[in-house]
N, CA, C and O of each residue as an XYZ file, in Angstrom:
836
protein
N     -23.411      4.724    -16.102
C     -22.333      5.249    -15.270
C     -21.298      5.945    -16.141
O     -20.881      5.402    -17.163
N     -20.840      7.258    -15.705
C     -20.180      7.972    -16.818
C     -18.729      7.215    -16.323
O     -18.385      6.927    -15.177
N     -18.001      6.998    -17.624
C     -16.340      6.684    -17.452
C     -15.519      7.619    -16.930
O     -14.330      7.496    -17.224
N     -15.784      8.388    -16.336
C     -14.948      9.242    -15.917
C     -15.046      9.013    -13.931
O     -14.451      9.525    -12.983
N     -16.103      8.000    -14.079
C     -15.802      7.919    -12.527
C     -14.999      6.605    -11.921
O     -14.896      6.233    -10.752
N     -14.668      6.251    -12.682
C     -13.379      5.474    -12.389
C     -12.035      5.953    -12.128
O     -11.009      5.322    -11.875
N     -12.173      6.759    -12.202
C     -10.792      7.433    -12.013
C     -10.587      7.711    -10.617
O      -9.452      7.945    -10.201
N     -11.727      7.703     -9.755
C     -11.567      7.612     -8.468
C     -10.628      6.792     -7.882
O      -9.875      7.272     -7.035
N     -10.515      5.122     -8.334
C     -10.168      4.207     -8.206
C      -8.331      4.165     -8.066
O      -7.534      3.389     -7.539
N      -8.200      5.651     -8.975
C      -6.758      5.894     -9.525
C      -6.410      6.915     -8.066
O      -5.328      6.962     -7.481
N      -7.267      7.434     -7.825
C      -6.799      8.740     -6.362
C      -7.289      7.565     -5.189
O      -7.174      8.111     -4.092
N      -7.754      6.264     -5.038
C      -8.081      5.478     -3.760
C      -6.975      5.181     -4.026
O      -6.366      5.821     -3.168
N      -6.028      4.524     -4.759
C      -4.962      3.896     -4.991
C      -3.746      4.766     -3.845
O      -3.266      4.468     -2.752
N      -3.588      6.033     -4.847
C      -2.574      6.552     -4.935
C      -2.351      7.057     -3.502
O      -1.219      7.162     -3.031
N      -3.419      7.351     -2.854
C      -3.720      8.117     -1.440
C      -3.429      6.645     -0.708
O      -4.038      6.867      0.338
N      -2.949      5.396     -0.566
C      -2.831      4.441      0.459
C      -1.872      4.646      0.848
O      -1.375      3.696      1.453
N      -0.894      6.131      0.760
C       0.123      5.750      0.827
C       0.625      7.292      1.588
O      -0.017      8.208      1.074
N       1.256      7.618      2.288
C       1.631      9.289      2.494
C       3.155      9.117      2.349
O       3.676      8.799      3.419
N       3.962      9.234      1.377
C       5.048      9.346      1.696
C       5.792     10.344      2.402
O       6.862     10.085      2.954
N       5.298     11.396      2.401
C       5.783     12.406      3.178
C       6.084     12.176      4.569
O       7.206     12.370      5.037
N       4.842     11.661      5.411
C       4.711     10.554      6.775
C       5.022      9.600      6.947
O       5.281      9.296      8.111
N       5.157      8.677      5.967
C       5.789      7.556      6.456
C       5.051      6.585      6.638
O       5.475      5.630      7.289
N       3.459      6.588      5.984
C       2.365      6.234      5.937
C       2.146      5.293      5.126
O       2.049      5.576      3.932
N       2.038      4.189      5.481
C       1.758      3.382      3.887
C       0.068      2.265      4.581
O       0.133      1.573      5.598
N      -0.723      2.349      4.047
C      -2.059      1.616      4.439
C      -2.540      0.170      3.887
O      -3.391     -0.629      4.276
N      -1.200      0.191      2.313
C      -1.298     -0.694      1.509
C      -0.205     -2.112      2.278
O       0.955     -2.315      1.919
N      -0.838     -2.819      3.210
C       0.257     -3.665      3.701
C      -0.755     -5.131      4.197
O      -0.604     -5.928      5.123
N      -1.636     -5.042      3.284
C      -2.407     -6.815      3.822
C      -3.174     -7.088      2.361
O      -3.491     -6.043      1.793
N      -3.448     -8.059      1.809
C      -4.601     -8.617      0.927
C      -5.865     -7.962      1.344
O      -6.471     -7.678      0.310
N      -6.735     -7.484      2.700
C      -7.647     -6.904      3.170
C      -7.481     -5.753      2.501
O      -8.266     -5.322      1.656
N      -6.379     -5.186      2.888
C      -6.616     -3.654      2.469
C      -6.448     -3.532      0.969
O      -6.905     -2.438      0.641
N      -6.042     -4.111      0.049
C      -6.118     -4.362     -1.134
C      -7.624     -4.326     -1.679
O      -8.178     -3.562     -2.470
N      -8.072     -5.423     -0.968
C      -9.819     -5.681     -1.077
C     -10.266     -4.365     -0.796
O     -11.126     -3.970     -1.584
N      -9.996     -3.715     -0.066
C     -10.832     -2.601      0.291
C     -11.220     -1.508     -0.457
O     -12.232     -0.816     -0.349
N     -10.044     -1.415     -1.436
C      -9.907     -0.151     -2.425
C     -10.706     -0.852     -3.501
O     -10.644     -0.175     -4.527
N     -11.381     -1.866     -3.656
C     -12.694     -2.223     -4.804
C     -14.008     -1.618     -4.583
O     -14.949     -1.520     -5.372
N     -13.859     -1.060     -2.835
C     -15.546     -0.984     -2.686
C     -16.291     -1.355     -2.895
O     -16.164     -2.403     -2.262
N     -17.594     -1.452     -3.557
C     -18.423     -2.400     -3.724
C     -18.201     -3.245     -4.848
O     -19.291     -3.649     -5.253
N     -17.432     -3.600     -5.397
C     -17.027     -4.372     -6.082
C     -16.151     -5.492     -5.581
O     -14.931     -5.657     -5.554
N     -17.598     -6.484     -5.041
C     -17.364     -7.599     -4.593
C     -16.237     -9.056     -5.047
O     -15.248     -9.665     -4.639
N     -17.164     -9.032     -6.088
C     -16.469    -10.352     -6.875
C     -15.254     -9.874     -7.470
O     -14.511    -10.809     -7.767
N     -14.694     -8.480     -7.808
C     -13.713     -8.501     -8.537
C     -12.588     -8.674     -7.041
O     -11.753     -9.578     -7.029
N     -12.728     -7.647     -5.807
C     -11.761     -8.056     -4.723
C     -12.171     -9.060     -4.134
O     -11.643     -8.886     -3.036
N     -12.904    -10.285     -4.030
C     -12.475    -11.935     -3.996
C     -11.464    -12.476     -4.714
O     -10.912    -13.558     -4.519
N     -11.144    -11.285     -5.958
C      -9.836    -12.203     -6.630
C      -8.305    -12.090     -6.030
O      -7.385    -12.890     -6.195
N      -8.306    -11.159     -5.467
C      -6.838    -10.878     -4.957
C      -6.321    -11.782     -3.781
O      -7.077    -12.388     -3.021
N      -5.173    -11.802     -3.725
C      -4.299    -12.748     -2.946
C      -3.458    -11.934     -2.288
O      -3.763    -10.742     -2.256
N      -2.321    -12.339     -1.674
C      -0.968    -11.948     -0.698
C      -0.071    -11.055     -2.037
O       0.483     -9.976     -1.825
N      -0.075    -11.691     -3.284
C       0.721    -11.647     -3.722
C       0.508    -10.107     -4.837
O       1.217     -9.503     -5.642
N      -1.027     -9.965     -4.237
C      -1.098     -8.520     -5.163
C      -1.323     -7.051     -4.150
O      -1.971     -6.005     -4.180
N      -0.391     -7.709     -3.328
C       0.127     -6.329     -2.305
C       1.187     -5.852     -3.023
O       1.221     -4.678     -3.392
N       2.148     -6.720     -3.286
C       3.276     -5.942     -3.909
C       3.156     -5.273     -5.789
O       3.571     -4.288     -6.399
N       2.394     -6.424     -6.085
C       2.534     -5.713     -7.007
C       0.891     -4.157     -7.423
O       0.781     -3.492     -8.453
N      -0.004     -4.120     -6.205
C      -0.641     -2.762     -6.111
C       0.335     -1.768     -5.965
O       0.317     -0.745     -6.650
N       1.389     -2.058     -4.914
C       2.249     -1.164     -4.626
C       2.651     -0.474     -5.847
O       2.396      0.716     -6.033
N       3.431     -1.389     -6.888
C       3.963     -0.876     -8.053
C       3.043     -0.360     -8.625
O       3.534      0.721     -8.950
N       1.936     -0.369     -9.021
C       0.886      0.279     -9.864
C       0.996      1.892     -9.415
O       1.286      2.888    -10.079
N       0.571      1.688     -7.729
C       0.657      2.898     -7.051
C       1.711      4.039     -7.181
O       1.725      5.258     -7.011
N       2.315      3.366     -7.444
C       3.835      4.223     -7.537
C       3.375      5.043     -9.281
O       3.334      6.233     -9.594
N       3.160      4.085     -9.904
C       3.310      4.313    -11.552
C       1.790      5.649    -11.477
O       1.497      6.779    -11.866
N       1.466      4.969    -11.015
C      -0.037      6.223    -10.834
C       0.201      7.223    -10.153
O      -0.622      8.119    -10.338
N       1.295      7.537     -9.157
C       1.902      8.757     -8.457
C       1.990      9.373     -9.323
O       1.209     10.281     -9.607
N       3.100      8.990    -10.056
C       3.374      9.586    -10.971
C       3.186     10.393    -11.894
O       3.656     11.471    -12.258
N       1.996      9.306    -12.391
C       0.980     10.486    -13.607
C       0.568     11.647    -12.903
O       0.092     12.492    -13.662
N       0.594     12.026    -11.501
C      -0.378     12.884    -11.226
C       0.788     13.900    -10.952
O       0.670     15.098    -11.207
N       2.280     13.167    -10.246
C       3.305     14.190    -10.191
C       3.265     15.089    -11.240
O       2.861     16.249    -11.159
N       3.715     14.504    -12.284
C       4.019     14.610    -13.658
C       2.759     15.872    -13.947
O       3.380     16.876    -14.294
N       1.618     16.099    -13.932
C       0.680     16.823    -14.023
C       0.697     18.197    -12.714
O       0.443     19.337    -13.103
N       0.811     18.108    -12.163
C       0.885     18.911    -10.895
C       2.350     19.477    -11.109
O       2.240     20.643    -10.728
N       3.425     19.321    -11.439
C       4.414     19.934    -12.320
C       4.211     20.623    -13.825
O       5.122     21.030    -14.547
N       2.923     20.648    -14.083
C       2.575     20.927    -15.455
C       3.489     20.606    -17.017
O       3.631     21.190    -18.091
N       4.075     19.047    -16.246
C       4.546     18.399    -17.549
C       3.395     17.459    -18.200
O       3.209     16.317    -17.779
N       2.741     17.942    -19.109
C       1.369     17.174    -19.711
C       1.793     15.759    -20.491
O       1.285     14.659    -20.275
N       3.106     16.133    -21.685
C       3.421     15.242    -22.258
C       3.935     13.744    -21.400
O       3.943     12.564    -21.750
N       4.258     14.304    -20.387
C       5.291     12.912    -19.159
C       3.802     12.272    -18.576
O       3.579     11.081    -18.363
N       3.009     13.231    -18.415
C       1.724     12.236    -17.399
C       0.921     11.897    -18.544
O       0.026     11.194    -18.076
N       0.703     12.030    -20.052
C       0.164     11.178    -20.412
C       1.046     10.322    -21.254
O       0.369      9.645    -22.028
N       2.626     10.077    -21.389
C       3.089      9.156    -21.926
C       2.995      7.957    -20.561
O       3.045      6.742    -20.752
N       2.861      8.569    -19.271
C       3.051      7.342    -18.366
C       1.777      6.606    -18.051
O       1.659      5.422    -17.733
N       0.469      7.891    -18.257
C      -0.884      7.166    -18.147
C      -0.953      6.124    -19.661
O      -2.023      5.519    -19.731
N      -0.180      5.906    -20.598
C      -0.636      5.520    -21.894
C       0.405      4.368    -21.896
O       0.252      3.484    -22.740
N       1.273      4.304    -21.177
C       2.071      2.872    -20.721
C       1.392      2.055    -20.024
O       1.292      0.866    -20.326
N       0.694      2.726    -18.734
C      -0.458      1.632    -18.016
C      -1.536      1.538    -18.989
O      -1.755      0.329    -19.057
N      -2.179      2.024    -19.630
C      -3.322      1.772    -20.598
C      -2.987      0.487    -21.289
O      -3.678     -0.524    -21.156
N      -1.595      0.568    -22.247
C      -1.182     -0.407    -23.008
C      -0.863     -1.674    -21.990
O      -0.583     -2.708    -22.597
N      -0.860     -1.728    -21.165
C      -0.242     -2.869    -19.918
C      -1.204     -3.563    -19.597
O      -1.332     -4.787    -19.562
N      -2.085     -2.513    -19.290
C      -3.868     -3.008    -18.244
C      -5.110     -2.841    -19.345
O      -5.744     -1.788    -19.412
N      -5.369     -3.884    -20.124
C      -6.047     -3.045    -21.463
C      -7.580     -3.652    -20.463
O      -7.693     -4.306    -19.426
N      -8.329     -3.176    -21.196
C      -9.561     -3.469    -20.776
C     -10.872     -3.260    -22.100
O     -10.730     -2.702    -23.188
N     -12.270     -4.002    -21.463
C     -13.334     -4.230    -22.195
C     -14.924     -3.455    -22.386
O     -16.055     -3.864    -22.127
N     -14.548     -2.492    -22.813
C     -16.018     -1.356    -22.677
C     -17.273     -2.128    -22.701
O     -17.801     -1.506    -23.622
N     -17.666     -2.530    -22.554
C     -18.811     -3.145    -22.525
C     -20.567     -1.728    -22.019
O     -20.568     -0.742    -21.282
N     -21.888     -2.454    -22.975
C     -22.737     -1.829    -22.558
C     -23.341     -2.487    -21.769
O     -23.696     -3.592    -22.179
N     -23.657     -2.160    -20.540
C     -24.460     -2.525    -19.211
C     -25.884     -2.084    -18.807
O     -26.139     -0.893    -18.983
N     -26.770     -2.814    -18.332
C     -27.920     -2.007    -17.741
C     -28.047     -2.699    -16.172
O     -28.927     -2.218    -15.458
N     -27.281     -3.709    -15.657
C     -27.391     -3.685    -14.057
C     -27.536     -2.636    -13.303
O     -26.956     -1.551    -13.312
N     -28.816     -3.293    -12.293
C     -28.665     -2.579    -11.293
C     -29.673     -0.923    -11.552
O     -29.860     -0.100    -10.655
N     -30.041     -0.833    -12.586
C     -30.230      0.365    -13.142
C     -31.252      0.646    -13.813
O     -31.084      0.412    -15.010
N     -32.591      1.191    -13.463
C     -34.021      0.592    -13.930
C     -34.590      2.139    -14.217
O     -34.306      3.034    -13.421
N     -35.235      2.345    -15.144
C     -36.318      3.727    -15.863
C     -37.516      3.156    -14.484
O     -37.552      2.300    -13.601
N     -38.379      4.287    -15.037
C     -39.908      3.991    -14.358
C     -40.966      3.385    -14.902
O     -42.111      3.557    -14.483
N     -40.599      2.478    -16.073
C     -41.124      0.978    -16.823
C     -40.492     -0.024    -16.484
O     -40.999     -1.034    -16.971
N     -39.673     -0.210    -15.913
C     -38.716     -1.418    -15.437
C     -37.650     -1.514    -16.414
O     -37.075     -2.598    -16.319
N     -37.174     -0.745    -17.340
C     -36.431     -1.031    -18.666
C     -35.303     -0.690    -18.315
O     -35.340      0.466    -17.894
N     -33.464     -1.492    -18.248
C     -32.639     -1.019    -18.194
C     -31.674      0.384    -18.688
O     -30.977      0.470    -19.699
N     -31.818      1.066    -17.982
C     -30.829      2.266    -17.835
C     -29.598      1.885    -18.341
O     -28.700      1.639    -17.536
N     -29.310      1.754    -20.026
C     -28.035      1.357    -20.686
C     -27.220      2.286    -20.477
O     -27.593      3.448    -20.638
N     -25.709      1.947    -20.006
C     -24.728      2.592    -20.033
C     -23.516      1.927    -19.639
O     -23.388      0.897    -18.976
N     -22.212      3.051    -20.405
C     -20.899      2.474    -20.430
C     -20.486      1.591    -19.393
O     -20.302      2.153    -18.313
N     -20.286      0.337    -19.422
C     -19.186     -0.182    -18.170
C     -17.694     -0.612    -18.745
O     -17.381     -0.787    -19.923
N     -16.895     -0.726    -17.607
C     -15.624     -1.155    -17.849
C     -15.170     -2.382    -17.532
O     -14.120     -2.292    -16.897
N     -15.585     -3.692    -17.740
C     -15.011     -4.871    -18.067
C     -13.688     -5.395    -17.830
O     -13.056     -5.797    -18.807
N     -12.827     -5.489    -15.905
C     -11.779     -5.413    -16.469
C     -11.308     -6.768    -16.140
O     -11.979     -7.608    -15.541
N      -9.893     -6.948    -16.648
C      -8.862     -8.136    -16.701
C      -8.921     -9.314    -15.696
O      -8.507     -9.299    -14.537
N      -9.637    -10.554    -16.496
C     -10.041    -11.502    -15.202
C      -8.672    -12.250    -15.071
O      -8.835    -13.358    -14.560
N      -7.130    -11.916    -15.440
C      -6.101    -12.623    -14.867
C      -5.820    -12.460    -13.321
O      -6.019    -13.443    -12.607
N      -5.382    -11.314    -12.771
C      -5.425    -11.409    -11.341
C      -6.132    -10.058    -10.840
O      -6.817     -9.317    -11.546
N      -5.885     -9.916     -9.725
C      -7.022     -8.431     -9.275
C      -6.177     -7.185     -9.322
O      -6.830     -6.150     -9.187
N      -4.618     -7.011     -9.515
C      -3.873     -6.113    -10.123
C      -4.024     -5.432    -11.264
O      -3.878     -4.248    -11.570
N      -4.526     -6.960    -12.167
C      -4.340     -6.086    -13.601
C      -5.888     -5.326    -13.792
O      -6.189     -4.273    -14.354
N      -6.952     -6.627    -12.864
C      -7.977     -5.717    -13.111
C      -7.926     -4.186    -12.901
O      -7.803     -3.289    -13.735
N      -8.055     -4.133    -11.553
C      -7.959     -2.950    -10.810
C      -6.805     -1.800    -11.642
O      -7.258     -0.678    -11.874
N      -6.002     -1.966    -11.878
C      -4.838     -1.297    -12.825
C      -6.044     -0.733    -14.080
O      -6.549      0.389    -14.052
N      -6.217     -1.346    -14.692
C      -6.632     -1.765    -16.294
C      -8.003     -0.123    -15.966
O      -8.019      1.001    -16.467
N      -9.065     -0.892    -14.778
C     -10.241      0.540    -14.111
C      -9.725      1.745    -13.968
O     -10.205      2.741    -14.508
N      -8.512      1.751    -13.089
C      -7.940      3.594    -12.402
C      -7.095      4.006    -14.012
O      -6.931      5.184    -14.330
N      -6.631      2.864    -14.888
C      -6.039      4.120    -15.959
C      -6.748      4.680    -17.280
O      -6.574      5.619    -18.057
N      -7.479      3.802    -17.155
C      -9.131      4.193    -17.981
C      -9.490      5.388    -17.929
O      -9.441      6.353    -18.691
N     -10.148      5.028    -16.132
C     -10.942      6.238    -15.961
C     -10.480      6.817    -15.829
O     -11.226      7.766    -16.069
N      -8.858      7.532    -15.347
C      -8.047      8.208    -15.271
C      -7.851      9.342    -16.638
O      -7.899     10.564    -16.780
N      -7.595      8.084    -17.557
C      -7.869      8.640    -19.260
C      -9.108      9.641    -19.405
O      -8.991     10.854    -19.585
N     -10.030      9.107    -19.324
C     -10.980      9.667    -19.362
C     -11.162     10.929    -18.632
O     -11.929     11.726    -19.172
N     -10.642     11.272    -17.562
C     -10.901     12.313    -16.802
C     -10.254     13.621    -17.709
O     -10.755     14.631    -18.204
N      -8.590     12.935    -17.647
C      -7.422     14.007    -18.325
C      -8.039     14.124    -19.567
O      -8.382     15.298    -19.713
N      -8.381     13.332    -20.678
C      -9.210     14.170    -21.710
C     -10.454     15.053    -21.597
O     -10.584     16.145    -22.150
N     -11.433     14.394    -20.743
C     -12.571     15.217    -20.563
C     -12.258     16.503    -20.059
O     -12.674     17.441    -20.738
N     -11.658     16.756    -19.088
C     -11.219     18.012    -18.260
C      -9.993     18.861    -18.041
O      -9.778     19.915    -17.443
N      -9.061     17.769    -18.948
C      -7.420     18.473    -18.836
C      -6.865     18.249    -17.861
O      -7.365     18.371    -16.743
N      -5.295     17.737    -18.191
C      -4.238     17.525    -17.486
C      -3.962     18.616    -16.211
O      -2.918     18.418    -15.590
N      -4.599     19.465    -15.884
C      -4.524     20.624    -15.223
C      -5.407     20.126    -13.861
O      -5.077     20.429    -12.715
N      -6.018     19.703    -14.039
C      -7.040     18.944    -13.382
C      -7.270     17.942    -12.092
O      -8.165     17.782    -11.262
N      -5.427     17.101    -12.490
C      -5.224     16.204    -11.645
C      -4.064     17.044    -10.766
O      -3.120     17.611    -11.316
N      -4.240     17.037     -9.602
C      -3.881     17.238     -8.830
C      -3.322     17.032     -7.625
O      -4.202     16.386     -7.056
N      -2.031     17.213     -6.514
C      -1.165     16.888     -5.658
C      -2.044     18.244     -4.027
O      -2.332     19.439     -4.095
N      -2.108     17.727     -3.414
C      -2.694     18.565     -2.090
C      -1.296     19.470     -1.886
O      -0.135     19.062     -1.871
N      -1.748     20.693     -1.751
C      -0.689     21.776     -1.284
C      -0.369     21.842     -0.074
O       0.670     22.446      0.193
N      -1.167     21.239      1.021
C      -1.241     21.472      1.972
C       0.423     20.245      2.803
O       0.465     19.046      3.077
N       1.050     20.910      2.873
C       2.566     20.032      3.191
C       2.471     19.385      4.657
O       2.548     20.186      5.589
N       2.329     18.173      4.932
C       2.939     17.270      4.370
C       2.630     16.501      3.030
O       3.344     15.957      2.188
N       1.211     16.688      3.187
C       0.234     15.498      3.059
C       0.211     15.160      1.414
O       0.082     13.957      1.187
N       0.300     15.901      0.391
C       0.301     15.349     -0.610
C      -0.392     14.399     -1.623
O       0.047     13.973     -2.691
N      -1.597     14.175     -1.014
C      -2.718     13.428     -1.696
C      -2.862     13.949     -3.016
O      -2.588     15.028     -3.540
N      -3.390     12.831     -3.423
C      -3.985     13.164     -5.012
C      -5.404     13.788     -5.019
O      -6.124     13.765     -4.020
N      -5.796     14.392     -6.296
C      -6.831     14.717     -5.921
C      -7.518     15.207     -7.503
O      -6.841     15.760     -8.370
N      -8.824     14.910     -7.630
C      -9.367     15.715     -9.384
C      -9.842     16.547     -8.873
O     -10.473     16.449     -7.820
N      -9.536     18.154     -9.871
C     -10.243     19.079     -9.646
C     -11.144     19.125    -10.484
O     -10.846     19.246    -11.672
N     -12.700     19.024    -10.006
C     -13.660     18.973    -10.742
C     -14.369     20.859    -10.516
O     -15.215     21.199    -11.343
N     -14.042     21.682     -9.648
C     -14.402     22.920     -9.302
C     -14.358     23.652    -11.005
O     -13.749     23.111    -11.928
N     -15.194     25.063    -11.154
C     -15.665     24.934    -12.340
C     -14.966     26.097    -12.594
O     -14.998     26.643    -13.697
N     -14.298     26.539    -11.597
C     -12.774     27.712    -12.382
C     -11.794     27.169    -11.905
O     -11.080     27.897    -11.216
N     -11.399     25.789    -12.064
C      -9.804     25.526    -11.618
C      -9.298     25.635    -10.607
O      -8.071     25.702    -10.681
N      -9.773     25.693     -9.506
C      -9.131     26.526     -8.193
C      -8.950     25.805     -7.284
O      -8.672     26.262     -6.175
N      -9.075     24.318     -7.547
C      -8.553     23.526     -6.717
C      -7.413     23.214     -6.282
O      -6.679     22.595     -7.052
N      -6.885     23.572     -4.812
C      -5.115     23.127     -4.245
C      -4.996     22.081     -3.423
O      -3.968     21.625     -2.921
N      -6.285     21.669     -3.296
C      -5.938     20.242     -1.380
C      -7.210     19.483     -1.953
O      -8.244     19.594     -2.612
N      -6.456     18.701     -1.286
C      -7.222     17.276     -1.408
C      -8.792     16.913     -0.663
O      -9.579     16.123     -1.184
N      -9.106     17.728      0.797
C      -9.943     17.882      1.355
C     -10.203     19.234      2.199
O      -9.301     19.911      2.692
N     -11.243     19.448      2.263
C     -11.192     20.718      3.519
C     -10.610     20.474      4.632
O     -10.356     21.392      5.412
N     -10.459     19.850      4.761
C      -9.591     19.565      6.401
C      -8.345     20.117      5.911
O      -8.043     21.237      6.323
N      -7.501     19.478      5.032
C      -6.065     20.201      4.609
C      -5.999     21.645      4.355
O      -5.010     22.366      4.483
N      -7.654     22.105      3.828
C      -7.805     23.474      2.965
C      -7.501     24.431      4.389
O      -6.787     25.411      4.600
N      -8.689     23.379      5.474
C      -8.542     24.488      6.907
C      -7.172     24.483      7.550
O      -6.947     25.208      8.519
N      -6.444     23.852      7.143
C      -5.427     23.405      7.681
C      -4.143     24.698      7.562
O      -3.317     25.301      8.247
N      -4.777     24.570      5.928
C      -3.316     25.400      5.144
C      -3.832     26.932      5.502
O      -3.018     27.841      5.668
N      -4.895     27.081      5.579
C      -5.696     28.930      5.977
C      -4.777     28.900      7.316
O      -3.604     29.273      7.358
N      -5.366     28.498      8.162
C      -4.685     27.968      9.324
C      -3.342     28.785      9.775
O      -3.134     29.687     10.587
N      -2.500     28.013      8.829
C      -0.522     27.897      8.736
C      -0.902     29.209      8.518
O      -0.950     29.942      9.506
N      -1.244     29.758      7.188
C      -0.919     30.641      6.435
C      -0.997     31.919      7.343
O      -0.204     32.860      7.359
N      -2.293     31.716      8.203
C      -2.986     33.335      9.016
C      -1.810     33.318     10.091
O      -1.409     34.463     10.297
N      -1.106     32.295     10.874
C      -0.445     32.261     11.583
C       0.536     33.072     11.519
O       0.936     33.919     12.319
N       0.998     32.666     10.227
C       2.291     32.842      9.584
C       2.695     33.892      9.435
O       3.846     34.273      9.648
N       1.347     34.806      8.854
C       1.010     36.349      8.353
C       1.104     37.094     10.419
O       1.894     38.011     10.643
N       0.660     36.804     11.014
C       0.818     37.295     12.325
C       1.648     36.994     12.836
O       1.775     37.699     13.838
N       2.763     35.931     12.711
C       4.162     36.403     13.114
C       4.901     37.409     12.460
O       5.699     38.119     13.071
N       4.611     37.543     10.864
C       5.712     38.691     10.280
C       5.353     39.405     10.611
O       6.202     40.230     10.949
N       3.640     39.907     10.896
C       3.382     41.213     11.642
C       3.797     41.774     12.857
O       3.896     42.966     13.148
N       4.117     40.392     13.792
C       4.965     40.703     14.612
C       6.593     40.955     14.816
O       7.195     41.564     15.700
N       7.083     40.216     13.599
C       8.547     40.677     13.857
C       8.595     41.850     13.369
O       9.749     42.267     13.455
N       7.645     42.869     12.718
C       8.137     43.805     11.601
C       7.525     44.896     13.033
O       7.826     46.088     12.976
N       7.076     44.622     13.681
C       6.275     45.005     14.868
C       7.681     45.531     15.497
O       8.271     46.583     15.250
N       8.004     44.581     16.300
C       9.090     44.507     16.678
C      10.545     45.026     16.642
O      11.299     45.509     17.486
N      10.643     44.713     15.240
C      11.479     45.753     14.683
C      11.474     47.300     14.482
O      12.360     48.148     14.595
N      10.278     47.354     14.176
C       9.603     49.320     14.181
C       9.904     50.006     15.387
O      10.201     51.191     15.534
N       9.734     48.681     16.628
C       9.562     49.235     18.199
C      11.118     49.449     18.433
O      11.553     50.595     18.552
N      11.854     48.479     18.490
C      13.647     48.393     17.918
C      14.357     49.767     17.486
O      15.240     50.424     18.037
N      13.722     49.933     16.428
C      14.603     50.938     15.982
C      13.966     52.771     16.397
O      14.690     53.764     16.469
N      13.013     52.744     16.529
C      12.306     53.716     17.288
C      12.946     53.898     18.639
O      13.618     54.909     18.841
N      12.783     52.988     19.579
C      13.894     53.165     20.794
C      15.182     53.480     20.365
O      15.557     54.552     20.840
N      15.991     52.939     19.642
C      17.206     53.296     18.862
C      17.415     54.556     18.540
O      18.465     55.191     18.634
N      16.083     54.999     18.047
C      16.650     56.341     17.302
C      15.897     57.798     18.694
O      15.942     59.028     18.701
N      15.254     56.683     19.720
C      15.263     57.862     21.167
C      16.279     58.320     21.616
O      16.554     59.490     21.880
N      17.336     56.689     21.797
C      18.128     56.902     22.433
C      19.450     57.576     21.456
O      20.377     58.051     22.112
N      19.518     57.609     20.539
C      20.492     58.440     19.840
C      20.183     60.426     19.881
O      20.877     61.433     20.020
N      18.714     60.091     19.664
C      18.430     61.562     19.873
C      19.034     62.018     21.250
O      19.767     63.007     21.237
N      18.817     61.456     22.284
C      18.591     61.781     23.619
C      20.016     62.098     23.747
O      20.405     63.182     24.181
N      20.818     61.124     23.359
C      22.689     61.314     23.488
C      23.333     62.743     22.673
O      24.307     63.479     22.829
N      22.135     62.641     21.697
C      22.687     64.062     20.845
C      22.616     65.329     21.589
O      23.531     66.145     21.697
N      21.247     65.422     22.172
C      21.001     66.531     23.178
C      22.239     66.859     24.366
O      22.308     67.897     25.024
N      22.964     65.963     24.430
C      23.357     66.363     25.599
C      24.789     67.062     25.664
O      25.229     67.467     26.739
C-alpha cells in the first residue's frame, strides 16, 4: 500500500465539518468510528471523549491545507511537522491481506499507529500520509474547493494541476453560477445599449424640431 494513501484520512477528517454552513458531522463516538473505515480494531478504540479532541486535530489539519491553498508552503508544513512531532508513528513492513499468484505475501509499507487512544492513532495516519503526499506532489497540491460555500479539502492528484473543487458536483455547480452570471452581465449591458439608444432617439428627435 503506497503511503501516500493515507492522507485521505487527513481530507475524511477535515471535510466532517462545513464551516461555511454550519455543518459539523463530527458530534457522536459513531461518527468518529466512521472516519476509520475499514479499520476495524483501530475505531473499537475510541470513546465519548475523542469527539472533542478529533475536533481539535480537525481544526489543526484545516489548517495545513488553509495555509497551502493561500500558497504559504513554509506555514503548512511547519503546522503539518507539529502534528508529525505530536502523533509519531511506526512504519512497519506488512504483507496482510495481500497475496502474488504463489500464495507469497505482497510486502509493503504500513503505518503502525499509536495504541494510546484512537485520536492519537488516527492523528499520527492523516499527518503521515499527509507528509507524504506534500513531498511526493507539492504543497500546491492540497487543496480548499472553490466552489463557495462549501470549502472542502481536497488532493489534487490531476496531472497538470488544475484542480479547484472538491467534487464534480461543486465543479457543476460553480460552471453553473458562473454561465448564469455571464448572462446576466449580458443582460444588463443589453439593457443598457437599449437605454441609451432610446436616449439618444429621443434627443435626436427633440433636436429636429
Amino acid at each position: 500500500m503506497e503511503l501516500a494513501y493515507y492522507s485521505d484520512y487527513a481530507v475524511r477528517l477535515v471535510n466532517s465539518e462545513e464551516p461555511a454552513r454550519g455543518k459539523d458531522n463530527l458530534t457522536s463516538v459513531e461518527a468518529v468510528r466512521n472516519l476509520f473505515g475499514g479499520n476495524a480494531s483501530a475505531a473499537r478504540r475510541a470513546t465519548d471523549a475523542d469527539v472533542t479532541r478529533f475536533r481539535s486535530v480537525r481544526a489543526r489539519l484545516r489548517a495545513v491545507f488553509e495555509a497551502a491553498d493561500k500558497g504559504d508552503e513554509t506555514l503548512a508544513v511547519d503546522l503539518l511537522n507539529s502534528l508529525l512531532l505530536e502523533f509519531p508513528v511506526s512504519p512497519q513492513i506488512s504483507g496482510h491481506d495481500f497475496r502474488d499468484d504463489d500464495g507469497r505475501p505482497l510486502w509493503h509499507m504500513h503505518l503502525a499507529d499509536h495504541p494510546s487512544n484512537a485520536t492519537a492513532g488516527y492523528a499520527a495516519i492523516a499527518a503521515m500520509g499527509l507528509a507524504f503526499h506534500l513531498t511526493e506532489y507539492g504543497v500546491d497540491r492540497l487543496g480548499l474547493c472553490e466552489a463557495a460555500p462549501c470549502r472542502n479539502a481536497y488532493l489534487d492528484t490531476s496531472t497538470n494541476r488544475s484542480r479547484r473543487y472538491c467534487s464534480d458536483r461543486c465543479a457543476t455547480r460553480a460552471n453553473v453560477a458562473a454561465y448564469r452570471a455571464r448572462k446576466r452581465l449580458e443582460a444588463d449591458r443589453s439593457d443598457r445599449t437599449g437605454l441609451a439608444a432610446d436616449s439618444a432617439q429621443r434627443a435626436s428627435a427633440n433636436g429636429e424640431r
